[in-house]
Amino acid sequence: MTASDRPKLAVWKFASCDGCQLTLLDCEDELLGIAERVEISHFLEASSADAPGPYDLSLIEGSVTTQQDVDRAQHIRAVSKRLVTIGACATAGGVQALRNYADVADFQAAVYARPDYIETLATSTPISAHVPVDFELRGCPIDRGQLVEVITAYLAERRPDVPAHSVCFECKQRGTVCVTVAHGTPCLGPVTHAGCGAICPAYGRGCYGCFGPSNSTNFPSFIPLLRRDGMDTLDVVRVLRTFNTAAPEFDTASRKELEE
Amino acid sequence: MTHRGSRVLKVGSLARVEGEGALYLRMDGGRVAEARLAIYEPPRFFEAFLRGRSYAEPPDITSRVCGICPVAYQMSACRAIEDACGVVVDGQLAALRRLLYCGEWIESQTLHIYLLHAPDFFGCDSAIDLARSRRADIERGLRLKQAGNAILELLGGRAIHPVNVRLGGFHRIPTTTELRPLADRLRRARDDAAQTVRWVAGFEFPDAGCDNDLFALSEPGTYAIESGTPTVMPAPHSACLTPESDRALPTRTFEVHDFGAHVAESQVPHSTALHSLLDNRRHLTGSLARYAISGRWLSPIALQAAHDAGLGDPRQGTVCRNPFRSIIVRAVEVLYAVDEALRIIDAYEPPPHPYVGVPSRAGTGHGATEAPRGLLYHRYTLDSEGTVTDASLVPPTAQNLGAVEEDLRRIVQERLGDGDPTDAELTALCERAVRNHDPCISCSAHFLNLTVERT
């Protein structure tokens, strides 16, 4: 295929750590192959070349935290046939959405000697709060295998095959003994979206929810389990309010926890 | 726009850097009046939202400052909080931490060398572009990078934001059997790393020199990575870098507890993104600084490779102050990290427990480690319940900004002396100058929205 025949891929960054974009560069075995199948038209972390849109597939990392971000999200949507968010920031506001529970002016004053120089929105929001999104890939960071699946799927014009069940399924697949059952370790696996491969329990710690909520969560049944295993109210709130704090399920559960 | 008279060169978004930054140059006739590197990465307020979290959380949370060096954040956070709690992690647990950090050095530095920096030396837009003519070289780079990721994945659980680090050590430690396949892979990676040094040593390097103070940790007997004492090697007296000025000068050190008394960060309106001064002078952290301060402690294989690559012998006091040649120093560091990882694996004996207990107590703790791009300092204050009441993160990028801007000013000034560069030429030169040092911008936990003043 010549360059002009190939689908055009763009990778964009909003407020984030760059880890999800890096996941693409961490596809060491697939990177050159992917680059042969698509034209990488905009990917500032990897290339100085910057071709104008429209783009067949845009991947967005990071959350919306400035007015310019809002405008940029709308522009990207307008020039992209398919728009996929990659990671917890773009999908659920990221760890920086902790400002959503605070007065952002207090945050600015805590970090900056001259907070008046800082231009920021009071919230950190996912891309879907501003423009329609075709698919959201979860994770902090995203999983390499899932990223390759998503890119491949859109190249083939099919839906990505990314399971929406909980981390518990992946523990079973991996053959990991349940850390909650065996050791009484608090674990967010039952309410957390699969994708990481259930790493934390395999390393002897409870899941801390970095892939955000799974498609079916039952917090009224689940939170008493966390309490049984030693977490108090603030522990529960903190673990829900970390990397996917603005995901509606985690947000609602943490608010309810504080009310009770 | 031609360069006669006054002109302004603005590069809206830097490519092949991690994070988001912009460049601003103001020239007045043949003189560079101002060079600014602006960070427009939006603020994420880590230091604010760490307040009120449990003291066990910063290693996981601060890793999210940077996807390219999460281990550096985890290690500096652990050291600072353990310091506050009066705990020292040593023996095999410390060795495993160093092994994890070697994985990050290999992965992150190789990313910098092959994917961000090397394309500059071939006039290519990207490593993917470069792979069209140099496929074997890029494949070697990807393979080497993958070897670093393999350490992170085995010991940390995953390459980006590893999950296995905790206060006092690890959640789970590997068996010697688990480490064996890693050693086989690293032996192959050592050949790739040695070849990388030879490859980059053959690039063409412009003459250049930076006259900043160099700042890195030092730990006599070893190349400082995950621990050490803050050490400063002053710049030569003259900005004119003669061969004599490439010699190491006497260093001075201070305790990590005194970091705040020496390194001052300040916000300055209508100027640079952020100023960070070390004892009121510009300073540079990262590979050039580490090589100058710890070079003599490199392993024999890395020392020989450095010598063969034309870097001289740091045991004889030779330092490298040419920012363009930092790619060679970085390659030597990767070779060292592979060699060091193998040494640690060979000497590994599983410790009795994966971690030592870190009981909380009220106090303030300090921690500094060598992130791939330079010295990363954390400070935390805890109350008696182990809740974080105050946090400060000083990333290498923020420290390097002043030195990088000075570098930009000097490089452009020199280029103007050689004739009439076009804006495109100047832009390419400036982007190279930034990538020479530190292509890692999202770790700027601080941010200043820049107002561009045109003349």
XYZ file of C-alpha atoms in Angstrom:
715
model
C 0.000 0.000 0.000
C 1.183 3.518 -0.635
C 1.036 6.050 2.150
C -2.147 7.579 0.810
C -3.979 4.223 0.811
C -3.329 3.492 4.427
C -5.739 4.470 7.192
C -4.588 7.543 9.053
C -3.914 7.187 12.763
C -3.639 10.133 15.139
C -2.647 10.028 18.805
C -3.566 12.988 21.009
C -2.649 13.987 24.515
C -4.609 15.843 27.165
C -3.824 15.987 30.936
C -2.014 12.740 31.625
C 1.289 11.004 32.324
C 1.910 9.782 28.748
C 1.833 6.170 29.933
C -0.988 5.125 27.614
C 0.705 6.598 24.533
C 3.875 4.898 25.692
C 1.969 1.614 25.660
C 1.863 1.934 21.881
C 5.635 2.417 21.783
C 5.943 -0.518 24.196
C 4.452 -2.789 21.516
C 8.030 -3.636 20.565
C 7.049 -6.733 18.609
C 4.169 -5.067 16.786
C 5.222 -1.435 16.401
C 6.886 -1.642 12.996
C 4.095 -3.905 11.750
C 1.430 -1.454 12.873
C 3.370 1.365 11.250
C 3.240 -0.528 7.950
C -0.535 -0.921 8.157
C -1.414 2.640 9.128
C -0.090 6.054 8.354
C 0.865 7.623 11.658
C -0.327 11.114 10.849
C -0.155 12.798 14.219
C 1.703 11.368 17.209
C 3.857 14.067 18.752
C 5.531 11.780 21.257
C 6.849 9.602 18.441
C 7.137 11.765 15.354
C 7.903 15.294 14.223
C 5.801 14.707 11.109
C 2.351 16.176 11.487
C -0.118 15.555 8.680
C -3.499 17.279 8.660
C -6.763 15.369 9.067
C -9.222 13.941 8.532
C -8.056 10.878 10.436
C -9.531 7.389 10.250
C -8.762 6.632 13.885
C -7.913 9.020 16.699
C -6.656 7.757 20.025
C -6.969 10.231 22.879
C -5.010 10.031 26.103
C -5.676 12.350 29.026
C -8.533 14.281 30.573
C -10.072 17.681 29.916
C -8.795 20.269 32.402
C -8.649 23.544 30.474
C -10.977 25.485 28.186
C -8.511 24.915 25.343
C -8.894 21.169 25.969
C -12.660 21.496 25.455
C -12.123 23.225 22.123
C -9.449 20.751 21.085
C -11.661 17.740 21.872
C -14.336 19.186 19.612
C -11.835 19.788 16.845
C -10.470 16.246 17.103
C -13.970 14.809 16.999
C -14.712 16.848 13.882
C -11.659 15.552 12.016
C -11.848 11.918 13.178
C -13.909 9.130 11.688
C -13.473 7.023 14.820
C -12.504 8.356 18.219
C -11.213 6.004 20.911
C -10.145 7.126 24.375
C -7.187 5.294 25.878
C -6.773 5.058 29.617
C -8.325 6.132 32.885
C -7.713 9.858 32.333
C -9.484 10.056 28.970
C -12.167 7.602 30.064
C -12.810 8.655 33.663
C -10.987 11.926 34.337
C -7.878 10.294 35.822
C -6.233 10.870 39.179
C -6.366 14.622 38.512
C -10.178 14.397 38.866
C -9.587 14.392 42.625
C -9.950 18.153 42.222
C -13.636 17.526 41.507
C -14.158 16.991 45.248
C -12.180 20.053 46.252
C -12.057 23.764 45.663
C -9.603 24.037 42.806
C -8.442 27.401 44.161
C -7.238 25.596 47.290
C -5.367 23.126 45.101
C -3.755 25.935 43.147
C -2.722 27.706 46.318
C -1.269 24.490 47.730
C 1.015 23.956 44.754
C 1.817 27.391 43.365
C 3.270 30.497 44.884
C 1.320 32.517 42.331
C -1.909 30.617 41.705
C -3.235 33.541 39.684
C -0.879 32.539 36.865
C -2.530 29.152 36.587
C -5.309 28.666 34.124
C -7.373 25.583 34.765
C -10.926 24.327 34.908
C -12.408 23.443 38.282
C -12.893 19.871 37.111
C -11.077 17.113 35.278
C -13.504 15.291 33.016
C -13.409 12.416 30.552
C -13.483 13.093 26.824
C -17.005 11.637 26.614
C -18.296 14.502 28.775
C -17.579 16.795 25.834
C -17.872 14.853 22.578
C -19.266 11.487 21.460
C -16.715 8.706 21.772
C -16.778 5.489 19.731
C -14.966 3.310 22.229
C -13.350 3.689 25.653
C -10.323 1.582 26.484
C -9.850 1.379 30.216
C -6.819 1.132 32.433
C -4.179 3.129 34.267
C -2.299 2.323 32.168
C -4.068 0.532 29.316
C -3.065 -3.008 28.443
C -0.811 -3.518 25.435
C -2.765 -6.512 24.117
C -6.058 -4.646 24.332
C -4.583 -1.654 22.526
C -3.382 -3.818 19.644
C -6.845 -5.436 19.529
C -8.566 -2.042 19.348
C -6.314 -0.744 16.562
C -6.656 -4.008 14.641
C -10.429 -4.020 15.067
C -10.867 -0.501 13.737
C -8.575 -1.234 10.811
C -10.856 -4.191 10.013
C -13.932 -2.025 10.683
C -15.263 -4.264 13.445
C -15.986 -3.692 17.130
C -13.046 -4.398 19.431
C -13.268 -7.620 21.400
C -12.494 -6.291 24.870
C -14.297 -8.155 27.633
C -16.236 -6.077 30.161
C -16.349 -8.592 32.986
C -14.560 -8.206 36.304
C -10.954 -8.826 37.308
C -12.149 -11.927 39.209
C -12.542 -13.755 35.878
C -8.934 -13.016 35.054
C -7.774 -14.309 38.444
C -9.570 -17.558 37.727
C -8.046 -17.742 34.241
C -4.614 -17.098 35.662
C -5.106 -19.665 38.404
C -4.461 -17.157 41.168
C -5.820 -18.068 44.588
C -8.359 -15.426 45.691
C -6.509 -13.086 48.063
C -9.738 -12.121 49.792
C -10.877 -15.671 50.450
C -7.455 -17.046 51.333
C -5.910 -14.109 53.182
C -8.695 -11.635 53.957
C -6.952 -9.039 51.781
C -9.289 -6.240 50.658
C -9.537 -6.444 46.858
C -11.496 -4.384 44.324
C -11.430 -7.229 41.796
C -15.190 -7.987 41.943
C -16.131 -4.434 40.864
C -13.192 -3.697 38.565
C -13.075 -3.969 34.784
C -10.927 -6.769 33.400
C -7.975 -6.044 31.166
C -4.841 -5.965 33.282
C -4.679 -9.760 33.554
C -5.307 -9.642 37.324
C -1.745 -8.634 38.133
C -2.133 -7.392 41.697
C -3.574 -10.575 43.238
C -0.862 -12.551 41.432
C 1.641 -10.332 43.244
C -0.054 -10.849 46.596
C -1.939 -7.587 46.907
C -5.561 -6.665 46.425
C -6.736 -5.048 43.191
C -6.820 -1.258 43.599
C -9.235 -0.616 40.771
C -6.969 1.001 38.163
C -9.144 -0.251 35.285
C -12.267 1.390 36.704
C -15.690 -0.177 37.183
C -16.696 -3.380 35.423
C -19.963 -3.444 33.524
C -21.927 -4.819 36.429
C -21.090 -3.730 39.933
C -22.925 -4.404 43.166
C -21.502 -2.011 45.728
C -24.173 -2.625 48.429
C -22.992 -6.230 48.598
C -19.354 -5.515 47.954
C -18.516 -2.744 50.427
C -19.367 -4.852 53.501
C -16.693 -7.279 52.258
C -14.095 -4.495 52.304
C -15.188 -3.597 55.835
C -15.000 -7.211 56.958
C -11.419 -7.253 55.709
C -10.479 -4.254 57.805
C -11.184 -1.121 55.774
C -12.875 1.788 57.483
C -14.998 4.438 55.770
C -12.069 6.638 54.807
C -10.115 3.646 53.467
C -13.071 2.702 51.256
C -13.499 6.258 50.021
C -9.801 6.615 49.266
C -9.532 3.380 47.321
C -12.544 4.322 45.196
C -11.251 7.846 44.755
C -7.920 7.309 43.098
C -7.270 6.676 39.406
C -10.903 6.357 38.282
C -12.475 8.664 40.808
C -14.830 10.318 38.281
C -16.171 7.012 36.915
C -19.887 7.273 37.822
C -20.037 3.923 39.670
C -16.980 4.667 41.838
C -18.067 8.255 42.373
C -21.583 7.279 43.487
C -20.338 4.521 45.781
C -17.785 6.800 47.448
C -20.352 9.564 47.991
C -22.807 7.097 49.486
C -20.096 5.777 51.757
C -19.433 9.264 53.126
C -23.144 9.944 53.649
C -23.691 6.864 55.774
C 10.490 35.526 7.831
C 14.168 36.328 7.481
C 16.371 36.869 10.469
C 17.340 40.445 9.755
C 15.991 42.904 12.212
C 13.870 41.616 15.031
C 11.996 38.389 14.785
C 10.172 35.933 16.917
C 10.282 32.210 16.462
C 7.584 30.237 18.139
C 7.353 26.463 18.032
C 3.852 25.646 19.125
C 4.337 22.054 20.101
C 7.555 20.174 20.497
C 7.646 16.761 18.906
C 9.316 13.596 20.137
C 9.147 14.701 23.702
C 7.033 13.200 26.409
C 4.496 15.729 27.589
C 3.720 19.080 26.062
C 5.977 22.051 25.677
C 6.556 25.015 23.445
C 9.519 27.134 22.528
C 9.787 30.865 22.303
C 12.763 32.703 20.884
C 13.104 36.434 20.522
C 15.901 37.756 18.412
C 16.998 41.324 18.157
C 19.092 41.644 15.024
C 21.958 39.208 15.380
C 21.455 38.752 19.075
C 19.261 36.236 20.864
C 17.392 38.400 23.319
C 15.378 35.644 24.906
C 14.952 31.862 24.784
C 12.104 30.284 26.645
C 10.960 26.729 26.986
C 7.325 26.869 27.994
C 5.515 23.997 29.573
C 1.866 24.081 28.663
C 1.145 20.725 30.157
C -1.937 21.410 32.274
C -1.391 21.255 36.030
C -2.514 18.056 37.720
C -2.031 19.135 41.363
C -0.348 16.026 42.740
C 1.132 17.890 45.686
C -2.332 19.122 46.623
C -4.269 15.886 46.430
C -1.572 13.845 48.177
C -2.590 15.700 51.327
C -4.961 13.550 53.301
C -3.893 10.287 51.690
C -2.435 7.414 53.669
C 1.359 7.251 53.854
C 1.247 3.916 51.994
C -0.299 5.506 48.898
C 2.277 7.911 47.387
C 4.340 5.156 45.717
C 1.285 4.111 43.665
C -0.142 7.600 43.205
C 3.019 9.514 42.282
C 3.995 6.874 39.728
C 1.189 8.454 37.692
C 3.139 11.681 37.396
C 5.107 10.067 34.583
C 4.431 6.983 32.492
C 8.034 6.959 31.260
C 9.690 6.869 34.682
C 7.095 5.544 37.172
C 9.698 3.530 39.095
C 11.670 6.698 39.805
C 8.593 8.191 41.468
C 7.920 4.991 43.396
C 11.507 4.802 44.632
C 11.813 8.460 45.647
C 8.434 8.243 47.409
C 9.421 5.073 49.284
C 12.744 6.521 50.362
C 11.168 9.749 51.590
C 8.363 8.058 53.537
C 10.674 5.399 54.996
C 12.976 8.254 56.022
C 10.066 9.941 57.800
C 9.316 6.660 59.581
C 12.946 5.928 60.482
C 13.235 2.775 58.361
C 16.146 1.824 56.110
C 15.658 -0.899 53.494
C 18.907 -2.712 52.786
C 20.376 -6.055 51.759
C 18.640 -8.091 49.073
C 15.480 -5.968 49.181
C 17.573 -2.918 48.311
C 19.252 -4.950 45.564
C 15.849 -5.868 44.116
C 14.853 -2.209 44.118
C 18.012 -1.427 42.200
C 17.206 -4.259 39.779
C 13.734 -2.817 39.163
C 15.270 0.612 38.621
C 17.788 -0.889 36.157
C 14.780 -2.161 34.194
C 13.374 1.343 34.023
C 16.738 2.819 33.036
C 17.094 0.308 30.211
C 13.547 0.818 28.933
C 13.348 4.580 29.361
C 16.861 5.475 28.202
C 16.540 3.176 25.188
C 13.242 4.849 24.313
C 15.034 8.185 24.512
C 17.985 6.995 22.415
C 16.175 5.143 19.642
C 12.674 6.576 19.430
C 13.120 10.188 20.469
C 16.725 11.208 19.852
C 18.442 9.120 17.156
C 16.104 10.246 14.328
C 17.632 13.733 14.718
C 21.030 12.462 13.613
C 19.552 11.092 10.379
C 17.200 13.952 9.577
C 14.200 11.679 10.098
C 10.835 12.525 11.606
C 10.590 9.400 13.711
C 12.122 6.037 14.483
C 9.461 4.496 12.265
C 10.684 6.703 9.443
C 14.277 5.774 10.286
C 13.378 2.080 10.278
C 12.803 2.295 6.508
C 16.529 2.686 5.957
C 17.908 1.314 9.242
C 15.534 -1.437 10.158
C 18.111 -3.632 11.895
C 19.193 -0.753 14.117
C 15.646 0.115 15.163
C 14.827 -3.542 15.739
C 17.863 -3.788 17.997
C 16.597 -0.772 19.923
C 13.124 -2.246 20.319
C 14.634 -5.549 21.480
C 16.801 -3.777 24.041
C 13.861 -1.714 25.254
C 11.864 -4.898 25.584
C 14.576 -6.404 27.799
C 14.166 -3.471 30.182
C 10.414 -3.965 30.118
C 10.921 -7.663 30.879
C 12.601 -6.748 34.190
C 9.774 -4.341 35.018
C 7.137 -6.919 34.139
C 8.677 -9.730 36.144
C 9.611 -7.731 39.215
C 6.987 -5.000 39.015
C 4.048 -6.845 37.476
C 3.842 -4.543 34.483
C 6.091 -2.141 32.600
C 4.097 1.056 33.131
C 2.992 1.858 36.687
C 4.316 -1.346 38.282
C 2.105 -2.710 41.063
C 4.598 -4.681 43.137
C 6.354 -1.812 44.952
C 5.386 -1.010 48.533
C 6.863 0.752 51.526
C 9.593 -1.453 52.971
C 10.114 -3.485 49.794
C 7.768 -5.511 47.609
C 4.439 -7.273 47.835
C 6.020 -10.388 46.401
C 9.655 -11.249 45.705
C 10.866 -13.439 42.866
C 12.443 -16.841 43.292
C 15.901 -17.476 41.878
C 14.265 -19.813 39.334
C 12.000 -17.020 38.102
C 14.975 -14.730 37.556
C 16.955 -17.238 35.490
C 15.196 -16.718 32.126
C 15.567 -12.981 32.681
C 19.323 -13.402 33.003
C 19.457 -15.289 29.697
C 17.606 -12.465 28.023
C 19.792 -9.815 29.631
C 22.957 -11.515 28.378
C 21.649 -11.049 24.839
C 20.602 -7.510 25.725
C 24.169 -6.771 26.856
C 25.359 -7.380 23.309
C 22.613 -5.119 21.964
C 23.558 -2.441 24.500
C 27.244 -2.643 23.588
C 26.287 -2.397 19.920
C 24.118 0.624 20.747
C 27.099 2.460 22.219
C 29.101 1.754 19.061
C 26.181 2.818 16.857
C 25.571 6.193 18.498
C 29.293 6.884 18.843
C 29.424 6.942 15.042
C 26.919 9.785 14.744
C 28.081 13.261 13.774
C 28.168 15.639 16.704
C 28.247 19.416 16.509
C 30.765 21.118 18.777
C 28.955 22.382 21.812
C 29.375 22.593 25.533
C 27.220 23.427 28.500
C 28.712 25.415 31.342
C 26.126 24.641 33.993
C 26.807 23.159 37.367
C 26.179 19.418 37.210
C 24.002 17.842 39.883
C 23.553 14.149 40.667
C 23.584 11.706 43.531
C 26.856 10.038 44.413
C 27.544 6.896 46.359
C 31.234 6.037 46.374
C 31.800 2.499 45.154
C 28.799 2.349 42.862
C 27.071 4.290 40.082
C 24.348 6.015 42.090
C 20.815 5.107 41.005
C 18.371 4.435 43.821
C 20.271 6.134 46.625
C 23.141 8.495 47.304
C 24.146 11.946 48.430
C 23.300 15.071 46.410
C 26.546 16.171 44.769
C 27.394 19.259 42.743
C 30.209 19.583 40.228
C 30.619 23.266 39.452
C 30.886 24.580 35.921
C 34.230 25.765 34.615
C 34.855 29.427 35.300
C 34.516 30.455 31.700
C 31.673 29.812 29.325
C 34.375 29.249 26.729
C 34.924 25.534 26.992
C 38.516 24.616 26.449
C 39.732 21.024 26.553
C 40.934 21.699 30.101
C 37.418 22.549 31.159
C 36.317 19.025 30.288
C 38.146 17.880 33.386
C 36.245 17.056 36.509
C 36.324 19.806 39.107
C 36.154 19.256 42.851
C 32.637 18.441 43.954
C 30.649 19.469 46.999
C 27.840 17.522 48.659
C 24.948 18.172 51.006
C 22.487 16.009 52.862
C 19.231 15.165 51.117
C 17.488 16.680 54.162
C 18.951 20.012 53.126
C 17.673 19.786 49.546
C 15.164 22.584 50.072
C 17.873 24.884 51.409
C 19.909 24.448 48.209
C 17.436 23.933 45.362
C 14.968 26.777 45.135
C 11.996 26.664 42.795
C 10.198 29.837 41.946
C 7.516 31.076 39.637
C 8.420 34.103 37.573
C 5.824 35.940 35.542
C 6.370 36.676 31.828
C 9.555 34.703 31.811
C 10.408 31.047 31.818
C 7.997 28.290 32.702
C 9.700 27.764 35.995
C 12.996 28.606 37.558
C 14.943 26.198 39.645
C 18.316 27.265 40.966
C 20.895 25.332 42.932
C 22.649 27.642 45.351
C 21.534 30.498 43.097
C 23.059 29.021 39.930
C 21.658 27.181 36.926
C 22.209 23.467 37.087
C 21.765 20.365 35.001
C 20.758 16.908 36.172
C 20.667 13.693 34.155
C 23.115 11.564 32.220
C 25.864 14.153 31.701
C 25.810 15.039 35.393
C 25.777 11.419 36.545
C 28.594 10.471 34.211
C 30.706 13.369 35.485
C 30.045 12.603 39.137
C 29.817 8.783 39.203
C 31.529 7.772 35.958
C 34.531 6.281 37.705
C 32.229 3.721 39.351
C 30.922 2.268 36.093
C 31.508 -1.448 35.607
C 34.588 -2.413 33.549
C 32.520 -3.288 30.470
C 30.747 0.086 30.544
C 33.991 1.973 31.182
C 35.642 0.252 28.240
C 32.656 1.011 26.004
C 32.743 4.670 27.067
C 36.442 4.841 26.313
C 36.047 3.169 22.923
C 33.203 5.562 22.102
C 35.515 8.534 22.587
C 34.162 9.738 25.914
C 37.564 9.415 27.564
C 38.102 7.775 30.902
C 36.095 9.185 33.785
C 38.596 7.549 36.181
C 41.098 10.066 34.846
C 38.663 12.898 35.480
C 37.285 13.278 31.959
C 33.734 14.590 31.781
C 31.467 15.150 28.785
C 29.829 18.561 28.535
C 28.612 18.357 24.937
C 24.818 17.975 25.131
C 24.676 16.394 21.658
C 26.938 13.603 22.876
C 24.609 12.881 25.780
C 23.175 10.130 23.580
C 26.485 8.261 23.937
C 26.502 8.726 27.690
C 22.930 7.462 27.802
C 23.916 4.385 25.802
C 26.801 3.725 28.199
C 24.338 3.990 31.082
C 22.051 1.441 29.416
C 24.977 -0.946 29.003
C 25.845 -0.400 32.652
C 22.237 -1.001 33.743
C 22.087 -4.293 31.825
C 25.423 -5.369 33.302
C 24.360 -4.291 36.781
C 21.027 -6.114 36.483
C 22.935 -9.289 35.631
C 25.264 -8.780 38.600
C 22.279 -8.369 40.952
C 20.554 -11.463 39.567
C 23.752 -13.513 39.899
C 24.145 -12.471 43.529
C 20.460 -12.840 44.396
C 19.384 -14.789 47.432
C 15.706 -14.416 48.282
C 15.327 -12.441 51.517
C 13.219 -13.979 54.310
C 10.339 -11.515 53.837
C 9.223 -9.463 50.809
C 9.255 -6.272 52.863
C 10.240 -4.811 56.200
C 7.582 -3.186 58.344
C 7.267 0.586 58.142
C 5.303 1.752 61.191
C 3.965 5.255 60.795
C 5.056 8.136 62.953
C 4.804 11.896 62.768
C 7.631 13.591 60.930
C 9.091 14.789 57.681
C 11.113 12.588 55.340
C 13.216 13.237 52.258
C 14.098 10.965 49.366
C 16.120 11.439 46.191
C 16.899 8.946 43.443
C 18.246 9.134 39.905
C 15.328 9.071 37.465
C 16.528 8.344 33.920
C 16.378 12.074 33.237
C 17.934 13.215 36.469
C 17.649 13.684 40.172
C 14.089 13.365 41.495
C 13.425 14.601 45.014
C 10.350 13.933 47.192
C 9.496 15.284 50.634
C 6.528 14.218 52.768
C 5.264 15.300 56.147
C 3.167 12.740 58.034
C 1.041 13.030 61.143
C 1.089 10.352 63.829
C -1.712 8.439 62.080
C 0.372 8.160 58.932
C -1.657 10.683 56.963
C 0.245 12.864 54.516
C -0.122 16.493 55.549
C 2.319 17.993 53.058
C 4.113 16.788 49.928
C 6.716 18.254 47.607
C 7.962 16.726 44.347
C 10.900 18.261 42.487
C 11.292 16.515 39.139
C 14.443 16.668 37.021
C 12.697 18.464 34.173
C 11.842 21.436 36.353
C 15.454 21.582 37.512
C 16.809 21.344 33.978
C 14.699 24.065 32.403
C 17.095 26.901 33.141
C 20.081 24.991 31.760
C 18.157 23.914 28.673
C 17.090 27.490 27.985
C 20.674 28.666 28.312
C 21.671 25.904 25.919
C 19.032 27.051 23.437
C 20.205 30.630 23.668
C 23.831 29.676 23.100
C 23.151 27.249 20.247
C 20.985 29.729 18.375
C 23.490 32.522 18.976
C 26.280 30.370 17.548
C 24.144 29.392 14.578
C 23.384 33.049 13.825
C 27.120 33.610 13.658
C 27.367 31.036 10.871
C 25.023 32.779 8.454
C 21.332 33.132 7.800
C 19.400 30.191 9.142
C 15.797 29.823 8.088
C 13.100 29.517 10.712
C 12.749 25.847 9.851
C 16.476 25.286 10.427
C 16.365 27.110 13.725
C 13.305 25.180 14.808
C 14.972 21.863 14.034
C 18.119 22.941 15.876
C 16.179 24.041 18.941
C 14.125 20.881 19.056
C 17.331 18.875 18.913
C 18.752 20.945 21.738
C 15.767 20.114 23.938
C 15.831 16.433 23.078
C 19.555 16.349 23.891
C 18.703 16.815 27.520
C 15.314 15.922 28.645
C 12.398 15.076 26.430
C 10.209 14.416 29.428
C 7.789 17.179 30.192
C 4.718 15.760 31.889
C 6.741 15.285 35.042
C 6.578 19.028 35.470
C 4.310 18.824 38.422
C 4.417 22.607 38.266
C 3.134 24.642 35.400
C 3.044 28.245 34.355
C 0.751 29.502 31.656
C 3.020 31.559 29.507
C 2.214 34.920 28.010
C 4.234 35.466 24.874
C 5.517 38.972 24.465
C 6.376 39.920 20.927
C 8.805 42.673 20.125
